XYZ file of C-alpha atoms in Angstrom:
216
model
C 7.521 -17.862 -9.112
C 3.888 -16.858 -9.620
C 3.439 -13.310 -8.390
C -0.270 -12.750 -9.054
C -1.485 -13.450 -5.536
C 1.122 -11.090 -4.074
C 0.096 -8.035 -6.101
C -2.177 -5.123 -5.247
C -3.264 -4.010 -8.739
C -3.093 -0.243 -8.495
C -4.656 2.862 -9.991
C -4.287 5.918 -7.770
C -4.209 8.533 -10.498
C -5.875 11.813 -9.692
C -7.795 11.739 -12.981
C -8.861 8.080 -12.885
C -12.482 7.685 -13.959
C -15.088 5.145 -12.936
C -14.449 3.324 -16.191
C -10.751 3.118 -15.319
C -11.487 1.623 -11.904
C -14.012 -0.820 -13.349
C -11.350 -1.982 -15.794
C -8.847 -2.310 -12.929
C -11.281 -4.520 -11.041
C -11.978 -6.692 -14.069
C -8.255 -7.130 -14.692
C -7.709 -8.092 -11.057
C -10.401 -10.754 -11.359
C -8.927 -12.101 -14.586
C -5.368 -12.277 -13.236
C -6.234 -13.312 -9.663
C -4.457 -10.388 -8.020
C -4.699 -10.004 -4.235
C -6.525 -6.667 -4.245
C -7.100 -3.503 -6.191
C -5.512 -0.418 -4.619
C -7.623 2.682 -5.136
C -8.526 6.080 -3.768
C -11.339 6.085 -1.255
C -14.037 7.609 -3.467
C -14.107 4.367 -5.478
C -14.321 1.932 -2.553
C -18.046 1.207 -2.614
C -18.132 0.710 -6.371
C -15.069 -1.550 -6.370
C -16.317 -3.606 -3.423
C -19.602 -4.245 -5.210
C -17.885 -5.171 -8.478
C -15.437 -7.532 -6.740
C -17.922 -9.187 -4.378
C -17.524 -12.959 -4.384
C -14.491 -12.957 -6.689
C -11.760 -13.515 -4.102
C -10.143 -10.180 -4.983
C -10.022 -7.664 -2.155
C -10.131 -3.882 -2.008
C -7.247 -1.835 -0.642
C -8.366 1.714 0.092
C -5.669 4.369 0.400
C -6.047 6.773 3.318
C -4.471 10.210 3.722
C -3.058 9.748 0.256
C -0.500 10.716 -0.941
C 0.962 13.116 1.645
C -0.176 11.714 4.990
C -0.240 15.240 6.382
C -3.941 15.549 7.154
C -5.176 15.324 10.731
C -5.432 12.039 12.559
C -9.160 12.598 12.850
C -9.459 12.958 9.069
C -7.518 9.749 8.484
C -9.627 7.824 10.976
C -12.844 9.151 9.459
C -11.715 8.246 5.941
C -10.776 4.758 7.131
C -14.113 4.305 8.895
C -15.952 5.317 5.734
C -13.866 2.891 3.687
C -14.859 0.096 6.069
C -18.517 1.066 5.712
C -18.067 1.041 1.934
C -16.683 -2.491 1.942
C -12.898 -2.229 1.912
C -10.941 -5.302 2.932
C -7.545 -3.651 3.503
C -6.226 -0.143 4.132
C -3.006 1.563 3.032
C -2.347 4.739 5.042
C 0.407 7.304 4.654
C 2.515 8.002 7.718
C 2.870 11.558 9.014
C 6.377 12.173 7.717
C 6.855 15.571 9.300
C 6.224 14.295 12.811
C 8.409 11.256 12.125
C 11.368 13.320 10.904
C 10.969 15.644 13.897
C 11.258 12.676 16.244
C 7.680 12.847 17.526
C 7.127 9.112 17.612
C 4.211 9.378 20.027
C 2.243 11.359 17.439
C 3.177 8.898 14.690
C 2.115 5.876 16.743
C -1.174 7.471 17.774
C -1.881 8.535 14.184
C -1.427 4.970 12.920
C -3.275 3.450 15.863
C -6.338 5.597 15.146
C -6.541 4.156 11.634
C -5.917 0.622 12.909
C -8.844 1.078 15.304
C -11.077 2.472 12.543
C -10.126 -0.469 10.303
C -11.918 -2.862 12.696
C -9.500 -5.746 12.206
C -8.751 -5.216 8.539
C -5.040 -5.207 7.628
C -3.478 -1.748 7.711
C -0.374 -1.077 5.628
C 1.654 1.963 6.657
C 3.349 3.834 3.800
C 6.680 5.234 4.991
C 7.719 7.131 1.829
C 11.272 5.847 2.214
C 12.730 8.152 -0.445
C 12.264 11.043 2.017
C 13.859 9.219 4.973
C 17.306 8.063 6.017
C 17.911 4.560 7.333
C 17.483 5.553 10.988
C 14.139 7.141 10.217
C 13.009 4.096 8.229
C 13.848 1.846 11.162
C 12.019 4.144 13.576
C 8.999 4.341 11.274
C 8.863 0.546 11.157
C 9.017 0.321 14.939
C 6.261 2.930 15.278
C 4.056 1.024 12.829
C 4.540 -2.237 14.726
C 3.850 -0.503 18.044
C 0.590 0.872 16.619
C -0.634 -2.540 15.494
C -0.102 -2.230 11.738
C -0.127 -5.376 9.618
C 2.370 -4.142 7.000
C 4.979 -1.484 6.435
C 5.101 -0.220 2.859
C 7.884 1.569 1.010
C 6.254 4.271 -1.064
C 3.222 6.028 -2.488
C 4.737 6.202 -5.962
C 3.957 9.928 -5.962
C 7.140 11.317 -4.380
C 10.790 11.486 -5.459
C 11.396 7.739 -5.595
C 9.847 4.308 -5.274
C 10.751 0.957 -3.803
C 14.392 -0.103 -3.570
C 15.894 -3.442 -2.630
C 17.902 -1.709 0.101
C 14.804 -0.233 1.738
C 12.816 -3.454 1.527
C 15.666 -5.444 3.078
C 16.060 -2.881 5.868
C 12.337 -2.927 6.595
C 12.258 -6.737 6.657
C 15.270 -6.856 8.973
C 13.620 -4.347 11.299
C 10.151 -5.855 11.561
C 11.170 -9.516 11.350
C 8.017 -11.581 11.668
C 6.138 -8.917 13.642
C 4.448 -7.587 10.507
C 4.679 -7.879 6.740
C 6.393 -5.721 4.107
C 4.911 -4.233 0.946
C 7.069 -2.832 -1.847
C 5.448 -0.275 -4.154
C 6.454 2.465 -6.528
C 8.472 2.075 -9.714
C 8.203 -1.701 -10.059
C 7.919 -2.205 -13.808
C 9.303 -5.646 -14.659
C 9.070 -9.197 -13.396
C 12.767 -9.074 -12.567
C 12.276 -5.985 -10.397
C 9.279 -7.593 -8.713
C 11.175 -10.786 -7.945
C 14.078 -8.769 -6.535
C 11.676 -7.109 -4.084
C 10.299 -10.489 -3.012
C 13.826 -11.831 -2.585
C 14.652 -8.820 -0.393
C 11.702 -9.612 1.861
C 8.518 -8.155 0.371
C 5.322 -10.087 1.073
C 3.149 -7.899 -1.137
C 3.777 -5.715 -4.182
C 1.900 -2.607 -5.265
C 2.022 -2.248 -9.045
C 0.242 -0.425 -11.828
C 2.183 -2.452 -14.417
C 0.866 -5.668 -12.878
C -0.258 -7.375 -16.073
C 2.992 -6.752 -17.899
C 4.902 -7.978 -14.841
C 3.068 -11.271 -14.505
C 3.157 -11.854 -18.247
C 6.887 -11.113 -18.269
C 6.560 -8.406 -20.920
C 8.985 -5.544 -21.368
C 7.629 -2.051 -20.960
């Protein structure tokens, strides 16, 4: 199976430089990845570099904690749209989710969906911090808010994507939205396992090694 078109080629490092993001974009063009996934300060530059190539820009919002205000997330998303993003990955408010405040969670996501102006919004659940009931509830909240994807992980917490979590998310959302697996996917075998479990998109920093079938 060719995975290239299912991958968001990712560099979300705190110390990533412009040269790093330019290289990420050039690699995404060469390997025909779906998008580059980047922090919002790089959106305008990446959008300009990728214009006309068929590779999109995924801007990460409220990253990596998701604990900023709804207004801040919506403003960051609106700026990303103005800067040329084609997709948005936002981090869910995990504290409100765990506390059972689903109304807050839905409104938080919906504000970003509105700011995205029709662009796909992927909601990062950070599954490693949740139990199965909370994962299911987070998926339902994301669907209720109009999200296009639910996503497993930021890659910055205590764990990344697992086959169990991806399968649970797919079972929960069905065909109501898509599923993205991200965090700790290092080999083609791991990537294929996520797709088999129900992932429509993969977020990877080891993208080139994965599609070339190399061992890390």
